[in-house]
Coordinates of C-alpha atoms and ligand atoms in Angstrom, one line a residue:
X1264 CA -11.2 -39.8 18.2
X1265 CA -10.2 -38.6 14.8
X1266 CA -6.5 -38.4 13.9
X1267 CA -7.2 -34.8 12.8
X1268 CA -8.3 -33.4 16.1
X1269 CA -6.6 -30.2 17.1
X1270 CA -3.8 -30.4 19.7
X1271 CA -5.2 -28.9 22.9
X1272 CA -2.7 -26.1 23.2
X1273 CA -3.3 -24.9 19.6
X1274 CA -5.8 -22.2 18.9
X1275 CA -8.3 -23.1 16.1
X1276 CA -7.7 -19.6 14.6
X1277 CA -4.8 -17.3 14.7
X1278 CA -4.8 -14.9 17.7
X1279 CA -6.1 -11.4 17.1
X1280 CA -4.6 -8.1 17.9
X1281 CA -7.4 -5.6 18.1
X1282 CA -6.7 -1.9 17.6
X1283 CA -9.2 0.6 19.0
X1284 CA -8.6 4.2 17.7
X1285 CA -10.5 6.8 19.7
X1286 CA -12.5 8.9 17.4
X1287 CA -14.5 11.4 19.3
X1288 CA -13.7 14.4 17.1
X1289 CA -11.7 12.7 14.5
X1290 CA -13.8 11.4 11.6
X1291 CA -14.2 7.7 10.9
X1292 CA -11.9 8.2 8.0
X1293 CA -9.2 9.5 10.3
X1294 CA -9.7 6.6 12.7
X1295 CA -9.2 4.2 9.7
X1296 CA -6.0 6.1 8.7
X1297 CA -4.8 5.8 12.3
X1298 CA -5.5 2.2 12.3
X1299 CA -3.5 1.6 9.1
X1300 CA -0.6 3.5 10.6
X1301 CA -0.6 1.6 13.8
X1302 CA -0.9 -1.7 11.9
X1303 CA 2.2 -0.8 9.8
X1304 CA 4.1 0.0 13.0
X1305 CA 3.1 -3.3 14.5
X1306 CA 4.4 -5.1 11.4
X1307 CA 7.8 -3.8 12.3
X1308 CA 7.9 -5.0 15.8
X1309 CA 5.8 -8.2 15.8
X1310 CA 5.9 -11.5 14.0
X1311 CA 2.9 -10.8 11.8
X1312 CA 2.8 -14.4 10.6
X1313 CA 1.5 -15.3 14.1
X1314 CA -1.3 -12.7 14.5
X1315 CA -4.1 -11.2 12.6
X1316 CA -4.6 -7.5 13.2
X1317 CA -8.1 -6.0 13.1
X1318 CA -9.6 -2.6 13.6
X1319 CA -12.0 -2.7 16.5
X1320 CA -14.6 0.0 15.8
X1321 CA -16.6 1.8 18.5
X1322 CA -19.8 0.1 17.4
X1323 CA -18.2 -3.3 17.8
X1324 CA -17.1 -2.8 21.4
X1325 CA -20.4 -4.0 22.6
X1326 CA -21.9 -5.9 19.7
X1327 CA -19.0 -8.3 18.9
X1328 CA -17.6 -10.9 21.3
X1329 CA -14.1 -9.6 20.5
X1330 CA -12.7 -10.4 24.0
X1331 CA -12.7 -14.2 23.3
X1332 CA -9.9 -14.4 20.8
X1333 CA -8.1 -11.1 21.5
X1334 CA -4.5 -11.7 22.4
X1335 CA -3.9 -7.9 22.8
X1336 CA -6.0 -4.9 22.7
X1337 CA -4.3 -1.7 21.7
X1338 CA -5.9 1.6 22.5
X1339 CA -4.7 4.7 20.7
X1340 CA -6.1 8.0 21.6
X1341 CA -5.2 11.4 20.2
X1342 CA -5.3 15.0 21.3
X1343 CA -9.0 15.3 20.6
X1344 CA -10.2 12.9 23.2
X1345 CA -8.9 13.6 26.6
X1346 CA -11.9 13.3 28.8
X1347 CA -11.7 9.8 30.3
X1348 CA -14.0 7.4 28.4
X1349 CA -15.8 5.7 31.2
X1350 CA -17.5 3.1 29.1
X1351 CA -14.2 2.0 27.5
X1352 CA -12.5 2.0 30.9
X1353 CA -15.2 -0.3 32.4
X1354 CA -14.9 -2.7 29.4
X1355 CA -11.2 -2.8 29.7
X1356 CA -11.3 -3.5 33.5
X1357 CA -13.6 -6.5 32.7
X1358 CA -11.3 -7.7 30.0
X1359 CA -8.3 -7.4 32.2
X1360 CA -10.0 -9.4 35.0
X1361 CA -10.3 -12.3 32.6
X1362 CA -6.6 -12.3 31.9
X1363 CA -6.7 -9.8 28.9
X1364 CA -3.7 -7.7 27.8
X1365 CA -4.1 -4.1 27.0
X1366 CA -1.6 -1.5 25.7
X1367 CA -2.9 2.0 25.8
X1368 CA -1.3 5.1 24.3
X1369 CA -2.7 8.2 25.9
X1370 CA -3.1 7.7 29.6
X1371 CA -5.9 10.2 29.9
X1372 CA -8.5 8.2 27.9
X1373 CA -8.9 5.7 30.7
X1374 CA -10.5 6.5 34.0
X1375 CA -7.9 6.3 36.7
X1376 CA -7.5 8.4 39.8
X1377 CA -3.7 8.6 39.3
X1378 CA -4.1 10.4 36.0
X1379 CA -4.1 14.1 36.7
X1380 CA -5.4 16.7 34.4
X1381 CA -4.6 20.3 35.0
X1382 CA -7.6 22.5 34.9
X1383 CA -6.7 23.9 31.5
X1384 CA -6.7 20.4 30.2
X1385 CA -10.5 20.2 30.6
X1386 CA -10.9 22.5 27.7
X1387 CA -11.1 20.8 24.4
X1388 CA -7.9 22.1 23.0
X1389 CA -4.9 20.0 23.9
X1390 CA -1.4 20.4 22.7
X1391 CA 1.7 18.3 22.5
X1392 CA 4.8 18.6 24.6
X1393 CA 8.1 16.9 23.8
X1394 CA 10.1 15.5 26.5
X1395 CA 13.0 13.0 27.0
X1396 CA 12.0 9.6 28.3
X1397 CA 14.3 7.0 29.8
X1398 CA 13.3 3.4 29.2
X1399 CA 15.8 0.8 30.6
X1400 CA 18.8 2.9 29.9
X1401 CA 17.6 4.1 26.5
X1402 CA 16.9 7.7 26.1
X1403 CA 14.6 9.1 23.5
X1404 CA 12.4 12.2 22.7
X1405 CA 8.7 11.4 23.0
X1406 CA 5.5 13.4 22.4
X1407 CA 3.2 13.6 25.4
X1408 CA -0.1 15.5 25.8
X1409 CA 0.5 18.6 27.8
X1410 CA -1.3 19.2 31.1
X1411 CA -1.9 15.5 31.7
X1412 CA 0.3 13.4 34.0
X1413 CA 0.5 10.2 35.9
X1414 CA 0.9 11.1 39.6
X1415 CA 3.2 8.8 41.5
X1416 CA 1.7 9.5 44.9
X1417 CA -1.7 8.3 43.8
X1418 CA -0.2 5.5 41.8
X1419 CA 1.0 3.8 45.0
X1420 CA -2.6 2.7 45.5
X1421 CA -2.3 0.2 42.6
X1422 CA 0.4 -2.4 42.0
X1423 CA 2.5 -0.9 39.2
X1424 CA 5.9 -0.9 37.6
X1425 CA 7.5 2.1 36.0
X1426 CA 8.9 1.2 32.7
X1427 CA 9.6 4.6 31.3
X1428 CA 10.1 7.8 33.1
X1429 CA 10.9 11.4 32.4
X1430 CA 14.7 11.6 32.2
X1431 CA 16.1 12.9 35.5
X1432 CA 12.6 12.9 37.0
X1433 CA 12.1 9.5 38.6
X1434 CA 8.8 10.7 40.0
X1435 CA 7.2 11.3 36.6
X1436 CA 6.4 8.0 35.1
X1437 CA 5.5 8.0 31.4
X1438 CA 5.0 4.3 30.9
X1439 CA 3.7 1.9 33.6
X1440 CA 2.6 -1.7 33.6
X1441 CA 0.0 -3.1 36.0
X1442 CA -0.9 -6.7 36.3
X1443 CA -3.7 -8.5 38.2
X1444 CA -3.9 -11.9 39.8
X1445 CA -5.6 -13.3 36.7
X1446 CA -2.5 -12.5 34.7
X1447 CA -4.2 -9.6 32.9
X1448 CA -1.6 -6.9 32.0
X1449 CA -2.3 -3.3 31.3
X1450 CA 0.5 -1.1 30.0
X1451 CA -0.4 2.6 30.1
X1452 CA 1.8 4.9 28.1
X1453 CA 1.5 8.7 28.3
X1454 CA 4.3 8.8 25.8
X1455 CA 2.7 8.7 22.4
X1456 CA 4.8 5.9 21.0
X1457 CA 2.1 5.2 18.4
X1458 CA 2.8 8.5 16.7
X1459 CA 5.3 8.7 13.8
X1460 CA 7.7 11.6 13.5
X1461 CA 5.8 12.6 10.3
X1462 CA 2.8 13.4 12.5
X1463 CA 4.8 16.4 13.8
X1464 CA 5.9 18.0 10.6
X1465 CA 4.9 21.5 11.5
X1466 CA 8.2 22.0 13.3
X1467 CA 11.3 21.1 11.5
X1468 CA 13.4 20.8 14.7
X1469 CA 10.8 18.6 16.4
X1470 CA 10.5 16.3 13.4
X1471 CA 14.3 16.0 13.1
X1472 CA 14.6 15.2 16.8
X1473 CA 11.8 12.6 16.8
X1474 CA 13.2 11.1 13.6
X1475 CA 16.7 10.7 15.1
X1476 CA 15.2 8.7 18.0
X1477 CA 12.9 6.7 15.8
X1478 CA 14.9 3.5 16.0
X1479 CA 14.9 3.6 19.8
X1480 CA 11.2 4.0 19.7
X1481 CA 10.9 0.8 17.8
X1482 CA 13.3 -1.0 20.2
X1483 CA 11.0 0.2 23.1
X1484 CA 7.9 -0.9 21.3
X1485 CA 9.4 -4.3 20.6
X1486 CA 10.4 -4.7 24.2
X1487 CA 6.8 -3.8 25.4
X1488 CA 5.4 -6.4 23.0
X1489 CA 7.7 -9.3 23.8
X1490 CA 9.2 -8.9 27.3
X1491 CA 6.2 -7.2 28.9
X1492 CA 3.2 -8.6 27.0
X1493 CA 4.6 -11.9 26.0
X1494 CA 3.9 -11.6 22.3
X1495 CA 6.1 -13.1 19.5
X1496 CA 8.3 -10.4 18.1
X1497 CA 10.7 -12.7 16.2
X1498 CA 11.2 -11.7 12.6
X1499 CA 8.2 -12.4 10.5
X1500 CA 8.3 -13.8 7.0
X1501 CA 7.4 -10.4 5.7
X1502 CA 10.5 -8.6 4.6
X1503 CA 11.6 -5.4 6.1
X1504 CA 10.8 -2.3 4.0
X1505 CA 13.8 -0.8 2.2
X1506 CA 14.8 2.6 1.0
X1507 CA 14.1 3.8 -2.5
X1508 CA 16.6 5.1 -5.1
X1509 CA 16.1 7.7 -7.8
X1510 CA 17.7 6.6 -11.0
X1511 CA 18.0 8.0 -14.5
X1512 CA 20.1 7.0 -17.5
X1513 CA 20.9 10.7 -18.0
X1514 CA 22.3 12.6 -15.1
X1515 CA 20.7 15.8 -16.3
X1516 CA 17.1 14.5 -16.0
X1517 CA 17.6 13.7 -12.3
X1518 CA 19.1 17.2 -11.7
X1519 CA 16.3 18.9 -13.6
X1520 CA 13.7 17.0 -11.5
X1521 CA 15.4 17.8 -8.2
X1522 CA 15.8 21.4 -9.2
X1523 CA 12.1 21.6 -10.1
X1524 CA 11.2 20.0 -6.7
X1525 CA 13.2 22.4 -4.6
X1526 CA 10.3 24.7 -3.9
X1527 CA 8.2 21.8 -2.8
X1528 CA 10.6 20.8 -0.1
X1529 CA 9.6 20.9 3.6
X1530 CA 12.7 21.7 5.5
X1531 CA 15.8 20.7 3.6
X1532 CA 14.7 17.2 2.5
X1533 CA 11.1 16.3 2.9
X1534 CA 8.6 15.9 0.1
X1535 CA 5.1 15.4 1.4
X1536 CA 2.5 13.2 -0.2
X1537 CA -1.0 12.3 0.9
X1538 CA -0.2 8.9 2.4
X1539 CA 3.6 8.5 1.8
X1540 CA 6.2 11.2 2.1
X1541 CA 9.7 11.0 0.7
X1542 CA 12.7 11.9 2.7
X1543 CA 15.5 12.8 0.3
X1544 CA 18.9 11.5 1.4
X1545 CA 22.3 11.6 -0.3
X1546 CA 23.3 8.0 0.1
X1547 CA 22.6 4.7 1.7
X1548 CA 24.6 5.6 4.8
X1549 CA 22.1 8.5 5.5
X1550 CA 19.1 6.1 5.7
X1551 CA 17.7 5.6 9.2
X1552 CA 16.2 2.2 10.1
X1553 CA 13.6 0.8 10.5
X1554 CA 11.9 2.3 7.5
X1555 CA 8.3 3.4 8.0
X1556 CA 5.6 2.9 5.4
X1557 CA 4.7 6.6 5.7
X1558 CA 8.1 8.2 5.3
X1559 CA 10.3 6.5 2.7
X1560 CA 13.9 7.6 2.4
X1561 CA 14.7 8.3 -1.3
X1562 CA 18.4 8.1 -2.1
X1563 CA 19.1 10.8 -4.7
X1564 CA 22.8 10.6 -5.3
X1565 CA 25.3 7.9 -4.4
X1566 CA 27.6 6.2 -7.0
X1567 CA 27.1 6.6 -10.7
X1568 CA 23.7 5.2 -11.4
X1569 CA 25.1 2.5 -13.6
X1570 CA 27.0 0.9 -10.6
X1571 CA 24.0 0.7 -8.3
X1572 CA 22.8 -2.8 -7.4
X1573 CA 19.6 -4.1 -5.9
X1574 CA 18.3 -7.4 -4.5
X1575 CA 15.4 -7.8 -7.0
X1576 CA 16.3 -5.5 -9.9
X1577 CA 19.0 -5.1 -12.6
X1578 CA 18.9 -1.5 -13.8
X1579 CA 21.1 -2.3 -16.8
X1580 CA 18.5 -4.7 -18.2
X1581 CA 15.8 -2.0 -17.8
X1582 CA 17.7 0.8 -19.5
X1583 CA 18.9 -1.4 -22.3
X1584 CA 15.3 -2.1 -23.3
X1585 CA 13.7 1.3 -22.7
X1586 CA 13.3 3.3 -25.9
X1587 CA 11.1 6.2 -24.9
X1588 CA 11.3 9.9 -25.3
X1589 CA 10.3 10.6 -21.7
X1590 CA 8.2 7.9 -20.0
X1591 CA 10.2 5.8 -17.6
X1592 CA 13.4 7.8 -18.0
X1593 CA 13.2 8.8 -14.3
X1594 CA 12.8 5.8 -12.1
X1595 CA 12.1 5.5 -8.4
X1596 CA 13.1 1.9 -7.6
X1597 CA 12.5 0.2 -4.2
X1598 CA 13.2 -3.4 -3.3
X1599 CA 10.4 -3.8 -0.7
X1600 CA 7.5 -1.4 -0.2
X1601 CA 3.8 -1.8 0.7
X1602 CA 2.6 -0.6 -2.7
X1603 CA 4.0 1.6 -5.5
X1604 CA 0.7 3.4 -6.0
X1605 CA 1.2 6.4 -3.8
X1606 CA 5.0 6.7 -4.2
X1607 CA 5.1 9.2 -7.1
X1608 CA 2.6 11.8 -5.7
X1609 CA 5.3 13.7 -3.7
X1610 CA 7.5 14.0 -6.8
X1611 CA 4.8 15.6 -9.0
X1612 CA 5.5 19.3 -9.7
X1613 CA 4.0 21.7 -12.1
X1614 CA 7.6 22.9 -12.8
X1615 CA 8.3 19.5 -14.5
X1616 CA 4.9 17.9 -15.3
X1617 CA 6.2 15.7 -18.1
X1618 CA 8.9 14.0 -16.1
X1619 CA 7.5 10.6 -17.1
X1620 CA 8.2 9.2 -13.7
X1621 CA 7.8 5.5 -12.9
X1622 CA 8.0 3.7 -9.6
X1623 CA 9.1 0.0 -9.7
X1624 CA 9.1 -2.4 -6.8
X1625 CA 10.9 -5.7 -6.3
X1626 CA 8.2 -6.9 -4.0
X1627 CA 5.2 -5.3 -2.3
X1628 CA 3.9 -6.1 1.1
X1629 CA 0.4 -4.7 0.6
X1630 CA -0.1 -4.7 -3.2
X1631 CA -3.4 -3.1 -4.4
X1632 CA -5.6 -4.7 -7.0
X1633 CA -8.8 -3.3 -8.6
X1634 CA -12.0 -2.9 -6.5
X1635 CA -10.2 -3.0 -3.2
X1636 CA -8.7 -6.5 -3.8
X1637 CA -5.2 -7.5 -2.7
X1638 CA -2.5 -8.0 -5.3
X1639 CA -0.1 -10.8 -4.4
X1640 CA 3.3 -9.2 -5.1
X1641 CA 6.3 -11.5 -4.7
X1642 CA 9.7 -10.8 -6.4
X1643 CA 8.9 -12.6 -9.7
X1644 CA 6.1 -10.2 -10.5
X1645 CA 6.7 -7.2 -12.8
X1646 CA 5.2 -4.3 -10.8
X1647 CA 5.2 -0.6 -11.6
X1648 CA 3.2 2.6 -11.4
X1649 CA 3.7 5.1 -14.2
X1650 CA 2.7 8.8 -14.1
X1651 CA 1.3 10.6 -17.1
X1652 CA 0.0 14.1 -17.3
X1653 CA -2.0 16.0 -20.0
X1654 CA -4.5 18.8 -20.5
X1655 CA -7.8 17.8 -19.0
X1656 CA -9.4 19.3 -22.2
X1657 CA -7.4 17.1 -24.6
X1658 CA -8.9 14.0 -26.2
X1659 CA -7.3 11.7 -23.6
X1660 CA -8.2 14.2 -20.8
X1661 CA -11.8 13.8 -21.8
X1662 CA -11.6 10.0 -22.0
X1663 CA -8.9 8.9 -19.5
X1664 CA -10.5 5.4 -19.3
X1665 CA -8.4 4.6 -22.4
X1666 CA -5.2 4.7 -20.4
X1667 CA -5.9 1.4 -18.7
X1668 CA -6.5 -0.2 -22.0
X1669 CA -3.3 1.2 -23.4
X1670 CA -1.4 -0.3 -20.6
X1671 CA -3.1 -3.7 -20.8
X1672 CA -2.3 -3.8 -24.5
X1673 CA 1.2 -2.6 -24.0
X1674 CA 1.9 -5.4 -21.5
X1675 CA 0.6 -8.0 -24.0
X1676 CA 2.7 -6.5 -26.8
X1677 CA 5.8 -6.4 -24.6
X1678 CA 5.9 -10.1 -25.0
X1679 CA 4.1 -10.9 -28.2
X1680 CA 5.9 -8.4 -30.4
X1681 CA 9.2 -10.0 -29.5
X1682 CA 10.4 -12.0 -32.5
X1683 CA 9.7 -15.7 -31.7
X1684 CA 7.2 -14.9 -28.9
X1685 CA 4.2 -14.1 -31.1
X1686 CA 2.4 -17.3 -30.1
X1687 CA 2.8 -16.9 -26.3
X1688 CA -0.9 -16.8 -25.9
X1689 CA -1.6 -14.0 -23.4
X1690 CA -4.7 -11.9 -24.2
X1691 CA -6.8 -9.2 -22.8
X1692 CA -10.1 -9.7 -21.0
X1693 CA -12.3 -6.7 -20.3
X1694 CA -11.7 -4.6 -18.4
X1695 CA -8.1 -5.1 -18.0
X1696 CA -7.0 -8.6 -17.1
X1697 CA -4.0 -10.2 -18.9
X1698 CA -5.2 -13.8 -19.2
X1699 CA -4.1 -17.2 -20.6
X1700 CA -6.7 -19.6 -21.9
X1701 CA -9.4 -16.9 -21.5
X1702 CA -9.5 -17.0 -17.7
X1703 CA -6.2 -17.7 -16.0
X1704 CA -5.1 -14.3 -14.8
X1705 CA -1.5 -13.3 -15.1
X1706 CA -1.7 -9.6 -14.8
X1707 CA -3.9 -6.5 -14.4
X1708 CA -4.0 -2.7 -14.4
X1709 CA -5.2 -0.2 -11.9
X1710 CA -5.4 3.6 -12.4
X1711 CA -5.7 6.4 -9.9
X1712 CA -6.0 10.0 -11.1
X1713 CA -6.8 13.5 -10.1
X1714 CA -7.2 16.9 -11.9
X1715 CA -5.4 20.0 -10.8
X1716 CA -5.1 23.3 -12.6
X1717 CA -6.5 22.0 -15.8
X1718 CA -4.1 19.0 -15.9
X1719 CA -5.1 15.4 -15.5
X1720 CA -2.6 13.3 -13.6
X1721 CA -2.9 9.6 -13.9
X1722 CA -1.0 6.9 -12.0
X1723 CA -1.1 3.7 -13.9
X1724 CA -0.3 0.7 -11.8
X1725 CA 0.4 -2.6 -13.6
X1726 CA 1.4 -6.0 -12.4
X1727 CA 2.3 -9.0 -14.5
X1728 CA 3.4 -12.4 -13.1
X1729 CA 6.7 -13.1 -15.0
X1730 CA 8.2 -16.0 -13.0
X1731 CA 6.1 -17.3 -10.1
X1732 CA 4.5 -20.6 -10.8
X1733 CA 2.0 -20.0 -8.0
X1734 CA -0.7 -19.1 -7.3
X1735 CA -1.7 -19.1 -11.0
X1736 CA 0.8 -19.2 -13.9
X1737 CA 3.4 -16.9 -15.2
X1738 CA 4.9 -15.7 -18.5
X1739 CA 7.9 -18.0 -18.2
X1740 CA 5.6 -21.0 -17.7
X1741 CA 4.0 -20.2 -21.0
X1742 CA 7.5 -19.8 -22.6
X1743 CA 8.4 -23.3 -21.3
X1744 CA 5.2 -24.7 -22.9
X1745 CA 6.0 -23.0 -26.2
X1746 CA 9.6 -24.3 -26.0
X1747 CA 8.3 -28.0 -25.8
X1748 CA 6.5 -27.5 -29.0
X1749 CA 9.5 -25.7 -30.6
X1750 CA 11.9 -28.6 -29.6
X1751 CA 9.5 -31.1 -31.2
X1752 CA 9.6 -29.0 -34.4
X1753 CA 13.4 -28.7 -34.3
X1754 CA 13.3 -25.0 -33.6
X1755 CA 15.6 -22.9 -31.2
X1756 CA 14.2 -22.5 -27.7
X1757 CA 13.1 -19.1 -26.5
X1758 CA 15.0 -17.6 -23.5
X1759 CA 12.8 -16.9 -20.5
X1760 CA 12.0 -13.2 -20.0
X1761 CA 13.1 -10.9 -17.2
X1762 CA 10.6 -8.5 -15.5
X1763 CA 13.0 -5.6 -16.2
X1764 CA 12.7 -6.3 -19.9
X1765 CA 8.9 -6.6 -19.7
X1766 CA 8.5 -3.4 -17.8
X1767 CA 10.7 -1.3 -20.1
X1768 CA 9.1 -2.7 -23.2
X1769 CA 5.6 -2.1 -21.8
X1770 CA 6.4 1.5 -21.1
X1771 CA 8.0 2.0 -24.5
X1772 CA 4.9 0.6 -26.2
X1773 CA 2.6 2.5 -24.0
X1774 CA 4.3 5.8 -25.0
X1775 CA 3.9 4.9 -28.7
X1776 CA 0.3 3.9 -28.4
X1777 CA -0.5 7.2 -26.5
X1778 CA 1.3 9.3 -29.1
X1779 CA -0.6 7.7 -32.0
X1780 CA -3.9 8.1 -30.2
X1781 CA -3.2 11.8 -29.6
X1782 CA -2.2 12.4 -33.2
X1783 CA -4.5 10.1 -35.2
X1784 CA -7.4 9.1 -32.9
X1785 CA -8.4 5.7 -31.5
X1786 CA -8.5 3.7 -34.8
X1787 CA -5.1 2.0 -34.8
X1788 CA -5.1 1.4 -31.1
X1789 CA -8.6 -0.3 -31.2
X1790 CA -7.6 -2.5 -34.2
X1791 CA -4.6 -3.7 -32.3
X1792 CA -6.5 -4.2 -29.0
X1793 CA -9.2 -6.3 -30.7
X1794 CA -6.5 -8.5 -32.2
X1795 CA -5.5 -9.6 -28.7
X1796 CA -9.0 -9.3 -27.1
X1797 CA -10.7 -12.5 -25.9
X1798 CA -14.0 -10.9 -26.8
X1799 CA -13.5 -11.3 -30.5
X1800 CA -14.6 -14.9 -29.7
X1801 CA -16.2 -14.7 -26.3
X1802 CA -18.8 -12.0 -26.8
X1803 CA -22.2 -13.3 -25.8
X1804 CA -23.1 -12.4 -22.2
X1805 CA -26.1 -12.1 -19.9
X1806 CA -26.1 -8.6 -18.5
X1807 CA -27.6 -7.9 -15.0
X1808 CA -29.8 -4.8 -15.2
X1809 CA -31.0 -2.3 -12.7
X1810 CA -34.4 -4.0 -12.2
X1811 CA -32.7 -7.4 -11.4
X1812 CA -33.6 -8.9 -14.8
X1813 CA -30.9 -10.2 -17.1
X1814 CA -30.8 -9.4 -20.8
X1815 CA -28.7 -11.0 -23.6
X1816 CA -26.0 -8.8 -25.0
X1817 CA -23.2 -9.0 -27.4
X1818 CA -19.9 -7.3 -26.8
X1819 CA -18.9 -5.1 -29.7
X1820 CA -15.9 -3.1 -28.5
X1821 CA -15.1 0.1 -26.7
X1822 CA -17.2 3.3 -27.0
X1823 CA -15.8 6.8 -27.6
X1824 CA -15.1 7.1 -23.8
X1825 CA -13.2 3.8 -23.6
X1826 CA -16.1 2.0 -21.8
X1827 CA -17.4 -1.4 -22.9
X1828 CA -20.0 -1.1 -25.6
X1829 CA -22.6 -3.9 -25.9
X1830 CA -25.6 -4.4 -28.1
X1831 CA -28.8 -5.7 -26.6
X1832 CA -29.7 -8.6 -28.8
X1833 CA -33.5 -8.2 -28.7
X1834 CA -33.9 -4.4 -29.3
X1835 CA -30.5 -3.9 -31.0
X1836 CA -29.9 -1.1 -28.5
X1837 CA -26.3 0.0 -27.7
X1838 CA -25.4 0.1 -24.0
X1839 CA -22.1 1.5 -22.4
X1840 CA -20.7 -0.2 -19.3
X1841 CA -18.2 1.4 -17.0
X1842 CA -15.7 -0.9 -15.5
X1843 CA -16.1 0.9 -12.1
X1844 CA -19.6 -0.3 -12.0
X1845 CA -19.5 -3.7 -13.8
X1846 CA -17.5 -6.9 -13.7
X1847 CA -17.3 -9.8 -16.1
X1848 CA -17.4 -13.5 -15.3
X1849 CA -16.2 -15.2 -18.5
X1850 CA -16.9 -18.8 -17.4
X1851 CA -20.5 -18.0 -16.6
X1852 CA -20.9 -15.6 -19.5
X1853 CA -22.2 -13.0 -17.1
X1854 CA -21.7 -9.2 -16.7
X1855 CA -22.8 -8.1 -13.3
X1856 CA -23.1 -5.0 -11.2
X1857 CA -20.2 -4.6 -8.6
X1858 CA -21.5 -4.7 -5.1
X1859 CA -20.2 -1.8 -3.1
Ligands
BTN2277 O1 -6.6 -6.0 -9.8 C1 -5.9 -5.8 -10.9 O2 -6.0 -6.5 -11.8 C2 -4.9 -4.7 -10.9 C3 -3.6 -5.1 -10.3 C4 -2.5 -4.0 -10.3 C5 -1.3 -4.4 -9.5 C6 -0.2 -3.4 -9.7 S1 1.3 -4.0 -9.1 C7 2.0 -2.4 -9.2 C8 1.0 -1.5 -8.7 N1 1.1 -1.4 -7.2 C9 0.0 -1.9 -6.6 O3 -0.2 -2.0 -5.4 N2 -0.9 -2.4 -7.5 C10 -0.4 -2.1 -8.9

């Protein structure tokens, strides 16, 4: 037997938690969103280093052998699907009989005699009720679907345990657990513990009440996972999310922004965004834990800004190096967040479109890269999203692709325009990678945008690895290399750079490039870009065409829209390539169509 055989009690792959989101009337998009939401909830109550979490889609229920490696199946149903789903019920019964574990939110989706539906509940329109639930001495407000209940009298026909019941109503169970002889466990919860308070924003009072019980909800969920279902809920390596803080070097800017936002507020303190909402709070002591990915507390006051300290960020270093008129002067800083990309949406207001807001993160738990890739985001990476806004009819509004190039160039210049750092050999590879040695990637840029009322809003996300030696290389590794050479030549060594300095210098340079582009056109910008472009030397490529044939092209620069301009060698014909459709592989000298 080989020394490398697996110990018998070890799974060959990590155990899976499958989440099934019922989607009868909800669109598939909605089901995806629900899945993401549930996944972020699980990340707060499970050791996510131990499990992989997948979305089990309706079409996979029968086609994939999901039962084999599923440690837990979570079923989440919403108001739209209250007729029992017989097929799903049967499948779950089978899975339980083989020792499976199921946690089901929304008792009425499964077919059980003890789930009673009042006649009105057979109509398609269901509503939510809010009731107090007692779970092992803890009391909390929970949403339940009205007109559906679990009837104790009929429940006596099955072996069950009441875990949560309506406060003062022992006969009305809200959460029960049932187990069979094969050790299968089913937890059926009529209380919608899978819903966040932000799902109930239409009533200020309801939202406030659910929000105030939110930490109890997580304690209950954690207890269900660990004590009832036997899963590992010890702290994962992933850090807990933290609150954000609004900072500005000038107090007045912060005041102006908050004033401009006052008409966008829901209730007294909520700013809604498409995927993340911000809950404005006065100080750290008003922050409720745990922090959910969908509703981030944003501290707006507290001590003087200059006294605030963070785990992964030194504001003083940032302000000292920022020399802009407006960009980056208002800063949303957060130590740990899934991604900075959606954070600024709730703060955008037409009353203050030129706020120049930037969101900076110390680390990200789900950093986004281009083309749906993941962006590894540990603390040593400089990571920010910058908001800019201009007329859609302006030169830049007509060619917003240039923005990503401005940012890539600004990142390179943030290092290479520092006296002594001119030879730190980072360059730009199309479309927007910051590379060393033509192909070792240290950084990149990602832009989201939308147009509203004639204004183009762009959210420019940038990441540059400043001090992580893994998984590739970082700026400070290159500075060390440069220092070896300088020592040999009897020169002073260069200090390593901080991410604060790199971010504020990038934003400063970005603002200058943009201003010059607006006033004088693209000339100066392009000359500077080509100076740091690897394609001044690496310009011969084979281009994949529509008909599958490859043609030889030579990269000649950017076109008037900011797209890559190449010349077909044979016919000398110019072709423009959009980075949304094409990618480049420098090692293979290949430009190929992205597969969608
Ligand atoms: O794929 C790329 O090259 C683009 C990477 C962009 C990463 C940055 S880090 C800050 C911002 N937040 C994200 O989640 N992504 C961008």
